[in-house]
Short mmCIF file of C-alpha atoms and ligand atoms in Angstrom, two decimals:
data_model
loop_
_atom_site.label_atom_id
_atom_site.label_comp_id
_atom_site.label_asym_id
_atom_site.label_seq_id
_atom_site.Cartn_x
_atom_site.Cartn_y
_atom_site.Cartn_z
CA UNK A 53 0.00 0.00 0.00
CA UNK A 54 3.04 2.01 0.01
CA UNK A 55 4.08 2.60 -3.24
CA UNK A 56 7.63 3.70 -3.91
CA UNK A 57 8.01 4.26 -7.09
CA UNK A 58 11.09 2.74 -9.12
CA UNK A 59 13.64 5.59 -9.44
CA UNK A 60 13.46 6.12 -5.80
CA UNK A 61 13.35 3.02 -4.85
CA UNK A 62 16.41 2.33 -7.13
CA UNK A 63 18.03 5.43 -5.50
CA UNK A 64 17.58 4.17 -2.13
CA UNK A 65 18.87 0.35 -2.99
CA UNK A 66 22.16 2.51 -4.08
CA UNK A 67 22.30 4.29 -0.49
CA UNK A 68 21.91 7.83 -2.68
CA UNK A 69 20.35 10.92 -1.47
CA UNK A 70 16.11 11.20 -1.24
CA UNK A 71 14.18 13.68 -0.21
CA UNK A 72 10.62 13.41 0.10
CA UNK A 73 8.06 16.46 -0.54
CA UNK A 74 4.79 17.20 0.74
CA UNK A 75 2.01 17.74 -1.14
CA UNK A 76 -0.43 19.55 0.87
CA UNK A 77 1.11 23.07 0.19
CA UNK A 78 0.46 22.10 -3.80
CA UNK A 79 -2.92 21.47 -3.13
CA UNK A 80 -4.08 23.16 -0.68
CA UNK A 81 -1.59 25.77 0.41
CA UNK A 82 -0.75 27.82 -2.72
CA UNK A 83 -3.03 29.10 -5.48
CA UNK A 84 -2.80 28.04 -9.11
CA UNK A 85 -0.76 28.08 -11.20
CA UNK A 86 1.92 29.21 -8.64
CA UNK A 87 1.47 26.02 -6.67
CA UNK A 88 2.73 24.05 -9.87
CA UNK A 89 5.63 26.65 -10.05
CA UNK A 90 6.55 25.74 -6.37
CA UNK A 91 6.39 21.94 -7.18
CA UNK A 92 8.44 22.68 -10.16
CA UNK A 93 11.04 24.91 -8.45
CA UNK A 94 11.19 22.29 -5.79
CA UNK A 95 11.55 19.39 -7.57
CA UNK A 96 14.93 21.44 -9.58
CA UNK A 97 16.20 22.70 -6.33
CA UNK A 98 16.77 19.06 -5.21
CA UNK A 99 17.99 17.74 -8.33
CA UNK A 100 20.38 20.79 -8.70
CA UNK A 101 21.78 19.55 -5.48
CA UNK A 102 22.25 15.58 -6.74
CA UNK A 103 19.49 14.77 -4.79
CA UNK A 104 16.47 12.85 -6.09
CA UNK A 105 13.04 14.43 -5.61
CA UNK A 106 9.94 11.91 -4.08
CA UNK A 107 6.96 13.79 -3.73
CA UNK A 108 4.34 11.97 -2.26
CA UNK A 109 0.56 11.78 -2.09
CA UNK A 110 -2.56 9.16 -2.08
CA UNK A 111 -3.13 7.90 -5.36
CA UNK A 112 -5.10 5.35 -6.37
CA UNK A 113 -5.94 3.31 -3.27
CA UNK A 114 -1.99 3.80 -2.34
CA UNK A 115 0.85 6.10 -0.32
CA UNK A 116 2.82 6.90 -3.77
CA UNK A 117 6.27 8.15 -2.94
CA UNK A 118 7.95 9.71 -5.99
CA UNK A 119 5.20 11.39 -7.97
CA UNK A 120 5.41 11.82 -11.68
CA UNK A 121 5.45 15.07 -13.16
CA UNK A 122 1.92 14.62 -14.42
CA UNK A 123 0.51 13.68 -11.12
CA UNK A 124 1.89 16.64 -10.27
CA UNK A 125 -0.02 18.63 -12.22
CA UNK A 126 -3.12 16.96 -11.40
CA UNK A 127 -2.65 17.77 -7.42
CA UNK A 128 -1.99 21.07 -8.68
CA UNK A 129 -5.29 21.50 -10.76
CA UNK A 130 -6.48 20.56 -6.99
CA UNK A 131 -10.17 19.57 -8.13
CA UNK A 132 -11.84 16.27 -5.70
CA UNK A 133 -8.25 16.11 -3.65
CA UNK A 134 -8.92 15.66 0.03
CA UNK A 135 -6.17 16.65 2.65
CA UNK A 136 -4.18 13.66 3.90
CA UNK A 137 -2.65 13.89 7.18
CA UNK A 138 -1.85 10.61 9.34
CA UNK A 139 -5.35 9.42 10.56
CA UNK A 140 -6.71 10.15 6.84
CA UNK A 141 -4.05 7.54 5.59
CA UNK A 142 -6.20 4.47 5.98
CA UNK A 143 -9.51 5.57 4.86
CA UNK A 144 -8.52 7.36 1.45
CA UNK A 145 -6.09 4.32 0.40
CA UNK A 146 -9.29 2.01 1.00
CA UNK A 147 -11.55 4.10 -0.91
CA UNK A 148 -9.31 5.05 -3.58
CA UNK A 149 -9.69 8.89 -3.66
CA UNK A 150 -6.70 11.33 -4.09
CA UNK A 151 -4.96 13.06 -1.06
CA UNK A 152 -2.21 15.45 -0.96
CA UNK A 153 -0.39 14.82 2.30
CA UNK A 154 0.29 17.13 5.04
CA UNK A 155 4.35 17.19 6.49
CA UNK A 156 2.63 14.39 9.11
CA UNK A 157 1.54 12.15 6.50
CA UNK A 158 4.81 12.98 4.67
CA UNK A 159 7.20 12.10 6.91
CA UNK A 160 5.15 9.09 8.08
CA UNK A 161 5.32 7.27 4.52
CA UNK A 162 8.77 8.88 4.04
CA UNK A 163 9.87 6.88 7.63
CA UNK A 164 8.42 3.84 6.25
CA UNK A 165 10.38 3.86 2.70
CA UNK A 166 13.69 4.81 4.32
CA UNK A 167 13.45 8.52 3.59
CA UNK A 168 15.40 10.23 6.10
CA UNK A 169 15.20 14.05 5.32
CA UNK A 170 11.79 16.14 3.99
CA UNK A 171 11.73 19.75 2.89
CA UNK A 172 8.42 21.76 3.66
CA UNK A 173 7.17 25.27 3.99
CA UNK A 174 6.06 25.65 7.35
CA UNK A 175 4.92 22.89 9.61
CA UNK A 176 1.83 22.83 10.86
CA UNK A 177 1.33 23.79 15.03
CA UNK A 178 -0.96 24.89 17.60
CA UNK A 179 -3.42 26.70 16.10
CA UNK A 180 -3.71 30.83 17.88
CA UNK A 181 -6.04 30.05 20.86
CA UNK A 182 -5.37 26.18 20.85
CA UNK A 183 -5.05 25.92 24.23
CA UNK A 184 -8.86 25.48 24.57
CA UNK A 185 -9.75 24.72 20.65
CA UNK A 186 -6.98 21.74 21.22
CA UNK A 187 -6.64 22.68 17.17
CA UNK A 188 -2.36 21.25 17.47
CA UNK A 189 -1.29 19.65 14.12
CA UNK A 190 -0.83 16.21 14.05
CA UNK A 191 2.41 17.63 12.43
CA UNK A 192 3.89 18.00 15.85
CA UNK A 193 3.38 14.60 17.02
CA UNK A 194 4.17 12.69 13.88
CA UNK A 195 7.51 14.66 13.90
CA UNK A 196 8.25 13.07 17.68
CA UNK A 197 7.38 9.48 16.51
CA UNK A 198 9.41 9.48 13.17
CA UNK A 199 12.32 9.66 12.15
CA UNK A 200 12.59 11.99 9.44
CA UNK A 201 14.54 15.23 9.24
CA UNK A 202 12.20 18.02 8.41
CA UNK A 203 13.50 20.88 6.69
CA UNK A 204 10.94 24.22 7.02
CA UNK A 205 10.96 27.97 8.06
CA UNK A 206 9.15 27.56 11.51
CA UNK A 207 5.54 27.08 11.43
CA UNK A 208 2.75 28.50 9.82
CA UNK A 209 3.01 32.19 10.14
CA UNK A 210 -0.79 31.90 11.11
CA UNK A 211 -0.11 30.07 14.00
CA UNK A 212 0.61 30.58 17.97
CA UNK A 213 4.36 30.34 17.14
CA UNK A 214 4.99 30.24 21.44
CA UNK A 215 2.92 27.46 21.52
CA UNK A 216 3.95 25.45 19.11
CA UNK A 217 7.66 25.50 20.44
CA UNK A 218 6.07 24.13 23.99
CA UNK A 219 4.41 21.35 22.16
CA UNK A 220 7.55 20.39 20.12
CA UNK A 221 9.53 20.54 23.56
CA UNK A 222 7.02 17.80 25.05
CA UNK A 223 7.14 15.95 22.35
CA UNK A 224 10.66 15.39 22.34
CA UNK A 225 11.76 17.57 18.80
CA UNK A 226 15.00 18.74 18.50
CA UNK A 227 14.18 22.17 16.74
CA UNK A 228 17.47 23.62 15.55
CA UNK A 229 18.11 26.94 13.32
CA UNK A 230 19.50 26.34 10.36
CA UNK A 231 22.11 28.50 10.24
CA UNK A 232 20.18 31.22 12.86
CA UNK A 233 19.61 31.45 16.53
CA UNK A 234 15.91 32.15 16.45
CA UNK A 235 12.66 30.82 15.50
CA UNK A 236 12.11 31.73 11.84
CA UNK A 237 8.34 33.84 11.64
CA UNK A 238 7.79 32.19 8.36
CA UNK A 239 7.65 35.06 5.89
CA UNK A 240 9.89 36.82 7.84
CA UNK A 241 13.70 35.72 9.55
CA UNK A 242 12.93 35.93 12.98
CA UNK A 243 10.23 35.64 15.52
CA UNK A 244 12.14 36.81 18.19
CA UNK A 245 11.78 33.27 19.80
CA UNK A 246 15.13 32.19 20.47
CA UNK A 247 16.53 28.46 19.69
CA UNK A 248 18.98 26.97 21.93
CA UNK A 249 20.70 24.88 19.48
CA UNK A 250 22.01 25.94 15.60
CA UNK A 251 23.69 23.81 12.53
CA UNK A 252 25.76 25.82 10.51
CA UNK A 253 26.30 22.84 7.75
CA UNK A 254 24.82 20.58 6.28
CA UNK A 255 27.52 18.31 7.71
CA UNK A 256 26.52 19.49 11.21
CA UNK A 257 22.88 18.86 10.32
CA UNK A 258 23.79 15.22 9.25
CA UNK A 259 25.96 14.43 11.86
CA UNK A 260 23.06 15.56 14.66
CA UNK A 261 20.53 13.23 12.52
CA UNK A 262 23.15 10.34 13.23
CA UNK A 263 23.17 10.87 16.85
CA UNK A 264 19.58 11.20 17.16
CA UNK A 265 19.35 7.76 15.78
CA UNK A 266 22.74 5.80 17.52
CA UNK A 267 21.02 7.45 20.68
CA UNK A 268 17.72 5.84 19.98
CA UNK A 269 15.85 8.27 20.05
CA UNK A 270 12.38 7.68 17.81
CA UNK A 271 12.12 10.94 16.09
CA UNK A 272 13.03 13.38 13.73
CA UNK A 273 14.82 16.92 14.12
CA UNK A 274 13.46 20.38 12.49
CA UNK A 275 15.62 22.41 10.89
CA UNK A 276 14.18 25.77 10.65
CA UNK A 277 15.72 27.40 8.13
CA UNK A 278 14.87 30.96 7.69
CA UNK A 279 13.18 32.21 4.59
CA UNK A 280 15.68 34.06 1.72
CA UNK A 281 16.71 37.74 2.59
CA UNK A 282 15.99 38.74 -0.63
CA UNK A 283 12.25 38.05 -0.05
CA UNK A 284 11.50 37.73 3.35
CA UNK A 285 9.63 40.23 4.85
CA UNK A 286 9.32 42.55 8.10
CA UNK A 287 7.74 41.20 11.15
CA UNK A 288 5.39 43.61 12.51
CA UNK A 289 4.35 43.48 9.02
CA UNK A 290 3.60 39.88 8.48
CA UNK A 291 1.94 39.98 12.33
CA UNK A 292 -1.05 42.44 11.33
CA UNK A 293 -1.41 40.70 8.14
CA UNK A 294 -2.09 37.64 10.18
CA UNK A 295 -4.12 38.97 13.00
CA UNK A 296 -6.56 40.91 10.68
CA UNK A 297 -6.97 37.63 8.68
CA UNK A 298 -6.89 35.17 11.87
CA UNK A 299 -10.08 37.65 13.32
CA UNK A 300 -11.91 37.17 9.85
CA UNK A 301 -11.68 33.34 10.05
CA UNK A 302 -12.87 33.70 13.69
CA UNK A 303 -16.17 35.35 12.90
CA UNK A 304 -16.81 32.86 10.02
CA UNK A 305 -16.17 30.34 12.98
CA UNK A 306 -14.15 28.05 10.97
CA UNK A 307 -12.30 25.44 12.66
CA UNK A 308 -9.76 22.39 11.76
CA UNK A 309 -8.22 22.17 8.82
CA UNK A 310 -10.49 24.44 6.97
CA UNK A 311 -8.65 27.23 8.53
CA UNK A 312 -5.05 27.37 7.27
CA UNK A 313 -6.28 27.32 3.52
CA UNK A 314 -9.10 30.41 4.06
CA UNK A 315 -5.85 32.45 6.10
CA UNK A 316 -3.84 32.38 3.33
CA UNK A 317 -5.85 33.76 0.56
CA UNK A 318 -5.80 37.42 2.26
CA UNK A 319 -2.43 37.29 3.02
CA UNK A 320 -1.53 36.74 -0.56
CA UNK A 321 -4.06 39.46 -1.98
CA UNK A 322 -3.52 41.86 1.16
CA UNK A 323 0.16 41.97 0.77
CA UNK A 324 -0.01 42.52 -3.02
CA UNK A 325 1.73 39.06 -3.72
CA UNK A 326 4.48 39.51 -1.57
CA UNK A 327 3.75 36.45 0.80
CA UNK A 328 3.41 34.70 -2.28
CA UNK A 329 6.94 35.45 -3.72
CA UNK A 330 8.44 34.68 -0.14
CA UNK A 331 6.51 31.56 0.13
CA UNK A 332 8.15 30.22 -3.75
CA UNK A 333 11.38 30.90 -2.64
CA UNK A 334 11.47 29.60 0.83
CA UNK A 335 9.76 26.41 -0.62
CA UNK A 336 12.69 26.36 -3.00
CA UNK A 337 15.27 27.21 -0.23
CA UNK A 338 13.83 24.34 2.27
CA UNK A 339 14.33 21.87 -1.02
CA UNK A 340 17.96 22.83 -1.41
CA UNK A 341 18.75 22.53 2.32
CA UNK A 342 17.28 19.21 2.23
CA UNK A 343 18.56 18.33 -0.69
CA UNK A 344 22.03 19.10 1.29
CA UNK A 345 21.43 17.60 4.15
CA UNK A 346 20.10 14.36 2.34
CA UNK A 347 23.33 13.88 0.34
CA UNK A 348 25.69 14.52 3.82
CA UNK A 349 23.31 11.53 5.18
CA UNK A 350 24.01 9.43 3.00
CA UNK A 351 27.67 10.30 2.94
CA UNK A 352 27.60 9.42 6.23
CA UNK A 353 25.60 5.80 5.73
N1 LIG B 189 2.28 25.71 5.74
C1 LIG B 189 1.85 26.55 4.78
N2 LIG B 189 0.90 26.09 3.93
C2 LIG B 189 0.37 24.84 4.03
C3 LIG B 189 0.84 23.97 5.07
C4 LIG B 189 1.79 24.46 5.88
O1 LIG B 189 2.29 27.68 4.68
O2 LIG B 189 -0.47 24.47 3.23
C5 LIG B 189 0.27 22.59 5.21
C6 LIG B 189 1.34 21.55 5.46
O3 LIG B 189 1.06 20.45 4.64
C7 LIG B 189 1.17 21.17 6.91
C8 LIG B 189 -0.32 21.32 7.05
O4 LIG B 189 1.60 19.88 7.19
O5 LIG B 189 -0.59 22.53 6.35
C9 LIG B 189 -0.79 21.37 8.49
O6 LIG B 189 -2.18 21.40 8.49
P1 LIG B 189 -2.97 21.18 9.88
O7 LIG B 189 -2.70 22.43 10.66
O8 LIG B 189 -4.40 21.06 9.47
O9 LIG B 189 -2.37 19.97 10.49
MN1 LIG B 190 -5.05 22.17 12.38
#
């Protein structure tokens, strides 16, 4: 029911570097046609880097890991595709409908093939007010169970970015900056929430995957890598772009996962297409650092 598809399976027989892509952000996270350009610009940035691309969603009645460029296109077009995170993985394989999976169902499927790193966006987190809605990301917990390296800037910018640190600390995740001391904001470099521990390399980011896993510990590690200067915006900004668009999907009262695909629409239109442009090229970024990190991994195998 997991299907890896041959050229990644071949690549992993030959030890070579994988990394596996999510493909909720495609579908659900990113208007078209940009969401194809992010696949696209993705997919290059790991190749670029010798790395082999495995995007993976639920086609078909199966986990497919290593989507073809076609299928790509149709979770792009978006039409009938249902968002897959861990507890969705069972149901849509038996009924056969199309899911684009979340970084939880990602890194789960990814775990299972012998994919060790994933690039992302932003994980998902505990939701602003979570405490009582509960609304936490299965993200968080599949990340402490697995072990896969997740490559993202931070969380969500629509989230309770406080919070979510907390739960990643129960859990057990190792959240490290990728070459930065703080908590990346998403579309901006900083949240002002401090990290206590920083990779520099993607040698250093290797070698603390290794020592997660000769310690025994089950999990992954998120690298937070912070989104491209060039782009990346100011953070009293990005903050009242959220909160204006956080209070509007309040007084719809929408809740679960219907939220984080309403936020982003005004962000986008609000900030004239500049949390668009930062989200491309982080995407991109997270894909290279991956791809990086994959290739010292194996390296290291
Ligand atoms: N970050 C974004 N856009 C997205 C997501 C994250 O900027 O679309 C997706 C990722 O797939 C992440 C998921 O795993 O949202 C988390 O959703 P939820 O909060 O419903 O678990
Ligand atoms: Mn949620």
């Amino acid at each position: 029911m997991i299907d890896v598809r041959p050229e990644v399976a071949k690549a992993l027989d030959l030890g070579a570097a994988v990394v596996a892509l999510e493909s909720t952000v495609i579908s659900h996270g990113l208007p078209s046609p940009r969401n194809l350009e992010a696949a696209e610009r993705m997919e290059a940035a790991v190749r670029e880097e010798g790395a082999l691309p495995a995007m993976v969603a639920v086609l078909r009645g199966s986990v497919v890991i290593g989507v073809s460029a076609e299928e790509i296109t149709s979770l792009a077009e978006g039409a009938g595709i249902a968002k897959a995170t861990t507890r969705d993985l069972a149901a849509l394989t038996a009924s056969g409908s199309a899911g684009a999976t979340t970084v939880a169902a990602t890194a789960f499927a990814a775990g299972r093939a012998g994919i060790h790193v994933m690039a992302t966006g932003g994980i998902g987190g505990v939701h602003r007010g979570g405490e009582r809605s509960m609304d936490i990301s299965a993200d968080l917990a599949e990340i402490g169970r697995t072990p896969v390296a997740v490559v993202c800037s931070g969380a969500k910018a629509v989230l309770d970015l406080s919070l979510t640190l907390e739960a990643l600390e129960t859990l057990g995740v190792p959240v490290v900056g990728y070459g930065t001391g703080s908590f990346p904001a998403f579309y901006a470099r900083s949240s002002g929430l401090g990290l206590e521990h920083r990779v520099d390399s993607p040698e250093e980011a290797a070698a603390l995957i290794a020592r997660q896993r000769r310690l025994g510990l089950p999990g992954g590690v998120l690298f937070c890598n912070p989104p491209p200067a060039e782009t990346a915006m100011d953070p009293a900004e990005v903050e009242a772009l959220v909160s204006s668009a956080v209070r509007a999907a309040e007084e719809k009262g929408l809740r679960g996962k219907e939220v984080t695909p309403f936020l982003l629409d005004p962000l986008a239109t609000e900030s004239a297409g500049r949390t668009l442009a930062v989200n491309l090229a982080l995407l991109e970024d997270n894909a290279r650092v991956a791809a990086r990190i994959a290739a010292s991994t194996s390296s290291m195998d």
